[in-house]
Amino acid sequence: DIVMTQSPDSLAVSLGERATINCKSSQTVLYSSNNKNSLAWYQQKPGQPPKLLISWTSTRESGVPDRFSGSGSGTDFTLTISSLQAEDVAVYYCQQYYRTPLTFGGGTKVEIK
Amino acid sequence: QVQLQQSGPGLLKPSQTLSLTCAISGDSVSTNSAAWNWVRQSPSRGLEWLGRTYYRSNWNYDYAASVKSRIIINPDTSKNQFSLQLSSVTPDDTAVYYCAKGWELTVWGQGTPVTVSS
């Protein structure tokens, strides 16, 4: 199985400041057909299912604010919230969909400082 | 807009079979451009993918090794839905269960809390 390791476990950031979440895969998730990494990011708020924010490492879903961005290559990936808003308080997960079993990181809880 | 609506009981006793259904609106379970997944979430296991089905000229199934001997995912084209059956449940199967569409999971059901307790 591909193990996804997120850091940090939690993060407190002031409103308007940058939040950075890291995710490392135990092996490549590069899909050769399109030369893109099969890496997604989700946001989960209490009592709700996860919501897909970003797929293919850096492609934002429709309606996702542009303060959310994804980057990375190889086995190291990053989700950045450029200017934290109150509504961004949530747990964030990375996930690989390169091969089954689909696997998730352990989550990063983002709070307001 | 695709929506997934889950249904099924939330309380089971050990050794019983968990049965959940995910009704699809805005898409077809037999589309050849999507997969239909079950995922569960618990404090001890985090987010855990259980399995999926998808149609590519015939029906295909992928299951997580951790539940492979106990799980069945069934598409139902007549009702445009898919189901999860997990047999011989134990308290360790207590979790919130979600259905979800896609390879990356683009659309999720609302979640069904399931408790296994004697």
PDB file of C-alpha atoms in Angstrom:
ATOM      1  CA  ASP A   1       0.000   0.000   0.000  1.00  0.00           C
ATOM      2  CA  ILE A   2       1.071   3.610  -0.597  1.00  0.00           C
ATOM      3  CA  VAL A   3       1.440   5.321   2.782  1.00  0.00           C
ATOM      4  CA  MET A   4       0.547   9.023   2.932  1.00  0.00           C
ATOM      5  CA  THR A   5       2.221  10.990   5.725  1.00  0.00           C
ATOM      6  CA  GLN A   6       0.985  14.484   6.559  1.00  0.00           C
ATOM      7  CA  SER A   7       2.620  17.182   8.667  1.00  0.00           C
ATOM      8  CA  PRO A   8       2.009  18.920  10.927  1.00  0.00           C
ATOM      9  CA  ASP A   9      -0.852  17.244  12.793  1.00  0.00           C
ATOM     10  CA  SER A  10      -2.223  20.668  13.680  1.00  0.00           C
ATOM     11  CA  LEU A  11      -1.544  24.255  12.759  1.00  0.00           C
ATOM     12  CA  ALA A  12      -2.637  27.582  14.277  1.00  0.00           C
ATOM     13  CA  VAL A  13      -2.401  30.572  11.952  1.00  0.00           C
ATOM     14  CA  SER A  14      -3.520  34.183  12.315  1.00  0.00           C
ATOM     15  CA  LEU A  15      -6.292  35.458  10.076  1.00  0.00           C
ATOM     16  CA  GLY A  16      -4.846  36.645   6.787  1.00  0.00           C
ATOM     17  CA  GLU A  17      -1.622  34.698   7.212  1.00  0.00           C
ATOM     18  CA  ARG A  18      -0.355  31.734   5.212  1.00  0.00           C
ATOM     19  CA  ALA A  19      -0.973  28.115   6.163  1.00  0.00           C
ATOM     20  CA  THR A  20       1.164  25.343   4.684  1.00  0.00           C
ATOM     21  CA  ILE A  21       0.405  21.630   4.948  1.00  0.00           C
ATOM     22  CA  ASN A  22       2.792  18.937   3.786  1.00  0.00           C
ATOM     23  CA  CYS A  23       2.100  15.449   2.470  1.00  0.00           C
ATOM     24  CA  LYS A  24       4.597  12.750   1.574  1.00  0.00           C
ATOM     25  CA  SER A  25       3.831   9.551  -0.317  1.00  0.00           C
ATOM     26  CA  SER A  26       5.839   6.374   0.290  1.00  0.00           C
ATOM     27  CA  GLN A  27       6.243   5.847  -3.465  1.00  0.00           C
ATOM     28  CA  THR A  28       5.561   7.635  -6.699  1.00  0.00           C
ATOM     29  CA  VAL A  29       1.978   8.525  -7.612  1.00  0.00           C
ATOM     30  CA  LEU A  30       2.876   9.794 -11.081  1.00  0.00           C
ATOM     31  CA  TYR A  31       0.302   8.719 -13.659  1.00  0.00           C
ATOM     32  CA  SER A  32       2.260   8.177 -16.844  1.00  0.00           C
ATOM     33  CA  SER A  33      -0.688   8.736 -19.222  1.00  0.00           C
ATOM     34  CA  ASN A  34      -0.883  12.463 -18.400  1.00  0.00           C
ATOM     35  CA  ASN A  35       2.401  12.949 -16.510  1.00  0.00           C
ATOM     36  CA  LYS A  36       0.504  14.240 -13.497  1.00  0.00           C
ATOM     37  CA  ASN A  37       0.619  13.135  -9.885  1.00  0.00           C
ATOM     38  CA  SER A  38      -2.552  11.414  -8.693  1.00  0.00           C
ATOM     39  CA  LEU A  39      -2.742  13.485  -5.515  1.00  0.00           C
ATOM     40  CA  ALA A  40      -5.860  15.151  -4.102  1.00  0.00           C
ATOM     41  CA  TRP A  41      -6.596  17.444  -1.160  1.00  0.00           C
ATOM     42  CA  TYR A  42      -9.820  17.498   0.856  1.00  0.00           C
ATOM     43  CA  GLN A  43     -11.293  19.824   3.450  1.00  0.00           C
ATOM     44  CA  GLN A  44     -13.535  18.428   6.189  1.00  0.00           C
ATOM     45  CA  LYS A  45     -15.587  20.484   8.604  1.00  0.00           C
ATOM     46  CA  PRO A  46     -17.279  18.961  11.680  1.00  0.00           C
ATOM     47  CA  GLY A  47     -20.323  16.848  10.862  1.00  0.00           C
ATOM     48  CA  GLN A  48     -19.697  17.026   7.111  1.00  0.00           C
ATOM     49  CA  PRO A  49     -18.162  14.672   4.576  1.00  0.00           C
ATOM     50  CA  PRO A  50     -14.789  15.596   3.094  1.00  0.00           C
ATOM     51  CA  LYS A  51     -14.936  18.078   0.232  1.00  0.00           C
ATOM     52  CA  LEU A  52     -12.563  17.785  -2.722  1.00  0.00           C
ATOM     53  CA  LEU A  53     -10.510  20.973  -3.078  1.00  0.00           C
ATOM     54  CA  ILE A  54      -7.707  20.001  -5.441  1.00  0.00           C
ATOM     55  CA  SER A  55      -6.972  17.085  -7.758  1.00  0.00           C
ATOM     56  CA  TRP A  56      -3.934  16.174  -9.867  1.00  0.00           C
ATOM     57  CA  THR A  57      -1.726  17.961  -7.294  1.00  0.00           C
ATOM     58  CA  SER A  58      -2.727  21.486  -8.321  1.00  0.00           C
ATOM     59  CA  THR A  59      -6.091  21.606 -10.153  1.00  0.00           C
ATOM     60  CA  ARG A  60      -8.694  23.448  -8.071  1.00  0.00           C
ATOM     61  CA  GLU A  61     -12.262  22.210  -8.163  1.00  0.00           C
ATOM     62  CA  SER A  62     -14.885  24.601  -9.465  1.00  0.00           C
ATOM     63  CA  GLY A  63     -15.870  27.107  -6.793  1.00  0.00           C
ATOM     64  CA  VAL A  64     -12.803  26.605  -4.611  1.00  0.00           C
ATOM     65  CA  PRO A  65     -11.286  30.003  -3.711  1.00  0.00           C
ATOM     66  CA  ASP A  66      -7.954  30.780  -5.329  1.00  0.00           C
ATOM     67  CA  ARG A  67      -6.323  31.262  -1.921  1.00  0.00           C
ATOM     68  CA  PHE A  68      -6.070  27.438  -1.952  1.00  0.00           C
ATOM     69  CA  SER A  69      -3.218  26.089  -4.045  1.00  0.00           C
ATOM     70  CA  GLY A  70      -1.478  22.774  -4.400  1.00  0.00           C
ATOM     71  CA  SER A  71       2.025  21.981  -5.519  1.00  0.00           C
ATOM     72  CA  GLY A  72       4.625  19.264  -5.436  1.00  0.00           C
ATOM     73  CA  SER A  73       6.455  16.615  -7.351  1.00  0.00           C
ATOM     74  CA  GLY A  74       8.038  13.253  -6.782  1.00  0.00           C
ATOM     75  CA  THR A  75       6.781  12.147  -3.402  1.00  0.00           C
ATOM     76  CA  ASP A  76       6.422  15.543  -1.689  1.00  0.00           C
ATOM     77  CA  PHE A  77       3.296  17.676  -1.945  1.00  0.00           C
ATOM     78  CA  THR A  78       1.992  20.863  -0.343  1.00  0.00           C
ATOM     79  CA  LEU A  79      -1.363  22.537   0.211  1.00  0.00           C
ATOM     80  CA  THR A  80      -1.112  26.280   0.797  1.00  0.00           C
ATOM     81  CA  ILE A  81      -3.820  28.615   2.036  1.00  0.00           C
ATOM     82  CA  SER A  82      -2.392  31.991   1.109  1.00  0.00           C
ATOM     83  CA  SER A  83      -4.530  34.149   3.413  1.00  0.00           C
ATOM     84  CA  LEU A  84      -6.399  32.212   6.072  1.00  0.00           C
ATOM     85  CA  GLN A  85     -10.065  33.060   6.514  1.00  0.00           C
ATOM     86  CA  ALA A  86     -12.307  32.086   9.427  1.00  0.00           C
ATOM     87  CA  GLU A  87     -14.265  29.685   7.216  1.00  0.00           C
ATOM     88  CA  ASP A  88     -11.066  27.729   6.443  1.00  0.00           C
ATOM     89  CA  VAL A  89     -10.976  26.234   9.954  1.00  0.00           C
ATOM     90  CA  ALA A  90     -11.182  22.515   9.199  1.00  0.00           C
ATOM     91  CA  VAL A  91      -9.193  19.309   8.927  1.00  0.00           C
ATOM     92  CA  TYR A  92      -7.339  18.829   5.642  1.00  0.00           C
ATOM     93  CA  TYR A  93      -6.434  15.475   4.108  1.00  0.00           C
ATOM     94  CA  CYS A  94      -4.260  14.419   1.215  1.00  0.00           C
ATOM     95  CA  GLN A  95      -5.098  11.272  -0.752  1.00  0.00           C
ATOM     96  CA  GLN A  96      -3.470   9.282  -3.535  1.00  0.00           C
ATOM     97  CA  TYR A  97      -5.586   7.726  -6.268  1.00  0.00           C
ATOM     98  CA  TYR A  98      -2.710   6.274  -8.286  1.00  0.00           C
ATOM     99  CA  ARG A  99      -3.482   2.728  -7.237  1.00  0.00           C
ATOM    100  CA  THR A 100      -5.759   0.777  -4.974  1.00  0.00           C
ATOM    101  CA  PRO A 101      -6.163   0.764  -2.100  1.00  0.00           C
ATOM    102  CA  LEU A 102      -6.806   4.499  -2.221  1.00  0.00           C
ATOM    103  CA  THR A 103      -5.053   5.904   0.835  1.00  0.00           C
ATOM    104  CA  PHE A 104      -5.338   9.086   2.873  1.00  0.00           C
ATOM    105  CA  GLY A 105      -3.020  11.062   5.089  1.00  0.00           C
ATOM    106  CA  GLY A 106      -3.801  11.315   8.775  1.00  0.00           C
ATOM    107  CA  GLY A 107      -5.119  14.855   8.522  1.00  0.00           C
ATOM    108  CA  THR A 108      -3.997  18.331   9.555  1.00  0.00           C
ATOM    109  CA  LYS A 109      -6.238  20.424  11.794  1.00  0.00           C
ATOM    110  CA  VAL A 110      -6.101  24.133  10.936  1.00  0.00           C
ATOM    111  CA  GLU A 111      -7.174  26.609  13.584  1.00  0.00           C
ATOM    112  CA  ILE A 112      -7.096  30.360  14.101  1.00  0.00           C
ATOM    113  CA  LYS A 113      -4.317  31.714  16.301  1.00  0.00           C
TER     114      LYS A 113
ATOM    115  CA  GLN B   1     -25.276  18.210 -10.343  1.00  0.00           C
ATOM    116  CA  VAL B   2     -24.497  14.770  -8.987  1.00  0.00           C
ATOM    117  CA  GLN B   3     -25.885  13.923  -5.569  1.00  0.00           C
ATOM    118  CA  LEU B   4     -25.506  10.781  -3.467  1.00  0.00           C
ATOM    119  CA  GLN B   5     -28.116   9.854  -0.856  1.00  0.00           C
ATOM    120  CA  GLN B   6     -27.233   7.154   1.657  1.00  0.00           C
ATOM    121  CA  SER B   7     -29.652   4.940   3.554  1.00  0.00           C
ATOM    122  CA  GLY B   8     -29.409   2.027   5.937  1.00  0.00           C
ATOM    123  CA  PRO B   9     -29.432   1.099   9.624  1.00  0.00           C
ATOM    124  CA  GLY B  10     -26.991   2.631  12.028  1.00  0.00           C
ATOM    125  CA  LEU B  11     -26.964   0.089  14.856  1.00  0.00           C
ATOM    126  CA  LEU B  12     -25.868  -3.513  14.567  1.00  0.00           C
ATOM    127  CA  LYS B  13     -24.873  -6.334  16.873  1.00  0.00           C
ATOM    128  CA  PRO B  14     -21.594  -8.223  16.482  1.00  0.00           C
ATOM    129  CA  SER B  15     -21.687 -10.919  13.772  1.00  0.00           C
ATOM    130  CA  GLN B  16     -24.487  -9.186  11.841  1.00  0.00           C
ATOM    131  CA  THR B  17     -24.187  -7.879   8.281  1.00  0.00           C
ATOM    132  CA  LEU B  18     -23.967  -4.149   7.603  1.00  0.00           C
ATOM    133  CA  SER B  19     -26.038  -3.113   4.576  1.00  0.00           C
ATOM    134  CA  LEU B  20     -26.009   0.424   3.182  1.00  0.00           C
ATOM    135  CA  THR B  21     -27.328   1.847  -0.072  1.00  0.00           C
ATOM    136  CA  CYS B  22     -26.213   4.900  -2.031  1.00  0.00           C
ATOM    137  CA  ALA B  23     -28.779   6.337  -4.447  1.00  0.00           C
ATOM    138  CA  ILE B  24     -27.360   8.357  -7.343  1.00  0.00           C
ATOM    139  CA  SER B  25     -29.008  11.385  -8.937  1.00  0.00           C
ATOM    140  CA  GLY B  26     -27.545  13.392 -11.801  1.00  0.00           C
ATOM    141  CA  ASP B  27     -25.407  10.531 -13.109  1.00  0.00           C
ATOM    142  CA  SER B  28     -25.617   6.831 -13.917  1.00  0.00           C
ATOM    143  CA  VAL B  29     -24.087   3.978 -11.949  1.00  0.00           C
ATOM    144  CA  SER B  30     -23.248   2.328 -15.282  1.00  0.00           C
ATOM    145  CA  THR B  31     -21.399   5.315 -16.740  1.00  0.00           C
ATOM    146  CA  ASN B  32     -18.046   4.325 -18.185  1.00  0.00           C
ATOM    147  CA  SER B  33     -16.322   7.447 -16.846  1.00  0.00           C
ATOM    148  CA  ALA B  34     -16.646   7.063 -13.067  1.00  0.00           C
ATOM    149  CA  ALA B  35     -16.199   4.704 -10.164  1.00  0.00           C
ATOM    150  CA  TRP B  36     -18.431   4.313  -7.128  1.00  0.00           C
ATOM    151  CA  ASN B  37     -16.730   3.944  -3.778  1.00  0.00           C
ATOM    152  CA  TRP B  38     -17.321   3.225  -0.116  1.00  0.00           C
ATOM    153  CA  VAL B  39     -15.115   4.924   2.490  1.00  0.00           C
ATOM    154  CA  ARG B  40     -15.350   4.850   6.278  1.00  0.00           C
ATOM    155  CA  GLN B  41     -13.981   7.144   8.961  1.00  0.00           C
ATOM    156  CA  SER B  42     -13.255   6.451  12.599  1.00  0.00           C
ATOM    157  CA  PRO B  43     -10.986   8.046  15.218  1.00  0.00           C
ATOM    158  CA  SER B  44      -8.813   4.911  15.316  1.00  0.00           C
ATOM    159  CA  ARG B  45      -8.501   4.300  11.553  1.00  0.00           C
ATOM    160  CA  GLY B  46      -8.947   7.775  10.067  1.00  0.00           C
ATOM    161  CA  LEU B  47     -10.290   7.774   6.513  1.00  0.00           C
ATOM    162  CA  GLU B  48     -10.235   4.235   5.144  1.00  0.00           C
ATOM    163  CA  TRP B  49     -11.201   3.309   1.593  1.00  0.00           C
ATOM    164  CA  LEU B  50     -13.143   0.039   1.506  1.00  0.00           C
ATOM    165  CA  GLY B  51     -13.767  -0.618  -2.162  1.00  0.00           C
ATOM    166  CA  ARG B  52     -15.342   0.435  -5.448  1.00  0.00           C
ATOM    167  CA  THR B  53     -17.209  -0.752  -8.495  1.00  0.00           C
ATOM    168  CA  TYR B  54     -17.110   0.626 -12.014  1.00  0.00           C
ATOM    169  CA  TYR B  55     -18.417  -0.316 -15.465  1.00  0.00           C
ATOM    170  CA  ARG B  56     -16.100  -0.701 -18.444  1.00  0.00           C
ATOM    171  CA  SER B  57     -17.943  -3.101 -20.785  1.00  0.00           C
ATOM    172  CA  ASN B  58     -18.394  -5.259 -17.697  1.00  0.00           C
ATOM    173  CA  TRP B  59     -18.549  -4.640 -13.979  1.00  0.00           C
ATOM    174  CA  ASN B  60     -15.282  -4.359 -12.081  1.00  0.00           C
ATOM    175  CA  TYR B  61     -14.648  -4.497  -8.358  1.00  0.00           C
ATOM    176  CA  ASP B  62     -11.688  -3.470  -6.186  1.00  0.00           C
ATOM    177  CA  TYR B  63     -11.640  -4.135  -2.455  1.00  0.00           C
ATOM    178  CA  ALA B  64      -9.313  -3.232   0.402  1.00  0.00           C
ATOM    179  CA  ALA B  65      -7.381  -6.235   1.683  1.00  0.00           C
ATOM    180  CA  SER B  66      -8.476  -5.460   5.248  1.00  0.00           C
ATOM    181  CA  VAL B  67     -12.120  -6.266   4.437  1.00  0.00           C
ATOM    182  CA  LYS B  68     -11.832  -8.329   1.257  1.00  0.00           C
ATOM    183  CA  SER B  69     -13.188 -11.525   2.810  1.00  0.00           C
ATOM    184  CA  ARG B  70     -16.270  -9.739   4.211  1.00  0.00           C
ATOM    185  CA  ILE B  71     -17.271  -7.077   1.664  1.00  0.00           C
ATOM    186  CA  ILE B  72     -19.561  -6.997  -1.341  1.00  0.00           C
ATOM    187  CA  ILE B  73     -20.285  -3.849  -3.371  1.00  0.00           C
ATOM    188  CA  ASN B  74     -23.205  -4.249  -5.750  1.00  0.00           C
ATOM    189  CA  PRO B  75     -24.417  -1.922  -8.478  1.00  0.00           C
ATOM    190  CA  ASP B  76     -28.163  -1.836  -9.121  1.00  0.00           C
ATOM    191  CA  THR B  77     -28.845  -0.392 -12.558  1.00  0.00           C
ATOM    192  CA  SER B  78     -32.636  -0.653 -12.204  1.00  0.00           C
ATOM    193  CA  LYS B  79     -32.585   1.734  -9.227  1.00  0.00           C
ATOM    194  CA  ASN B  80     -29.429   3.659 -10.214  1.00  0.00           C
ATOM    195  CA  GLN B  81     -27.720   2.955  -6.920  1.00  0.00           C
ATOM    196  CA  PHE B  82     -24.986   0.854  -5.391  1.00  0.00           C
ATOM    197  CA  SER B  83     -24.752  -0.916  -2.087  1.00  0.00           C
ATOM    198  CA  LEU B  84     -22.298  -2.032   0.554  1.00  0.00           C
ATOM    199  CA  GLN B  85     -22.553  -5.278   2.456  1.00  0.00           C
ATOM    200  CA  LEU B  86     -20.034  -5.968   5.209  1.00  0.00           C
ATOM    201  CA  SER B  87     -20.512  -9.275   6.976  1.00  0.00           C
ATOM    202  CA  SER B  88     -19.503 -10.505  10.429  1.00  0.00           C
ATOM    203  CA  VAL B  89     -19.164  -7.023  11.870  1.00  0.00           C
ATOM    204  CA  THR B  90     -17.334  -6.370  15.143  1.00  0.00           C
ATOM    205  CA  PRO B  91     -17.059  -3.235  17.299  1.00  0.00           C
ATOM    206  CA  ASP B  92     -13.960  -2.378  15.255  1.00  0.00           C
ATOM    207  CA  ASP B  93     -16.288  -1.695  12.295  1.00  0.00           C
ATOM    208  CA  THR B  94     -17.920   1.190  14.177  1.00  0.00           C
ATOM    209  CA  ALA B  95     -17.427   4.254  11.967  1.00  0.00           C
ATOM    210  CA  VAL B  96     -19.111   6.824   9.756  1.00  0.00           C
ATOM    211  CA  TYR B  97     -19.596   5.244   6.332  1.00  0.00           C
ATOM    212  CA  TYR B  98     -19.596   7.333   3.147  1.00  0.00           C
ATOM    213  CA  CYS B  99     -20.290   6.585  -0.475  1.00  0.00           C
ATOM    214  CA  ALA B 100     -18.337   8.654  -2.996  1.00  0.00           C
ATOM    215  CA  LYS B 101     -17.988   9.078  -6.753  1.00  0.00           C
ATOM    216  CA  GLY B 102     -14.802   9.067  -8.751  1.00  0.00           C
ATOM    217  CA  TRP B 103     -11.126   8.134  -8.774  1.00  0.00           C
ATOM    218  CA  GLU B 104     -10.365  11.254  -6.851  1.00  0.00           C
ATOM    219  CA  LEU B 105     -13.520  11.455  -4.767  1.00  0.00           C
ATOM    220  CA  THR B 106     -15.445  14.332  -6.268  1.00  0.00           C
ATOM    221  CA  VAL B 107     -18.874  13.835  -4.695  1.00  0.00           C
ATOM    222  CA  TRP B 108     -19.690  12.329  -1.295  1.00  0.00           C
ATOM    223  CA  GLY B 109     -22.828  11.083   0.381  1.00  0.00           C
ATOM    224  CA  GLN B 110     -23.926  12.622   3.644  1.00  0.00           C
ATOM    225  CA  GLY B 111     -22.450   9.826   5.769  1.00  0.00           C
ATOM    226  CA  THR B 112     -24.097   7.152   7.911  1.00  0.00           C
ATOM    227  CA  PRO B 113     -22.884   6.671  11.500  1.00  0.00           C
ATOM    228  CA  VAL B 114     -22.746   2.943  12.209  1.00  0.00           C
ATOM    229  CA  THR B 115     -22.333   1.521  15.698  1.00  0.00           C
ATOM    230  CA  VAL B 116     -21.621  -2.147  16.359  1.00  0.00           C
ATOM    231  CA  SER B 117     -22.447  -3.065  19.936  1.00  0.00           C
ATOM    232  CA  SER B 118     -23.961  -5.960  21.819  1.00  0.00           C
TER     233      SER B 118
END
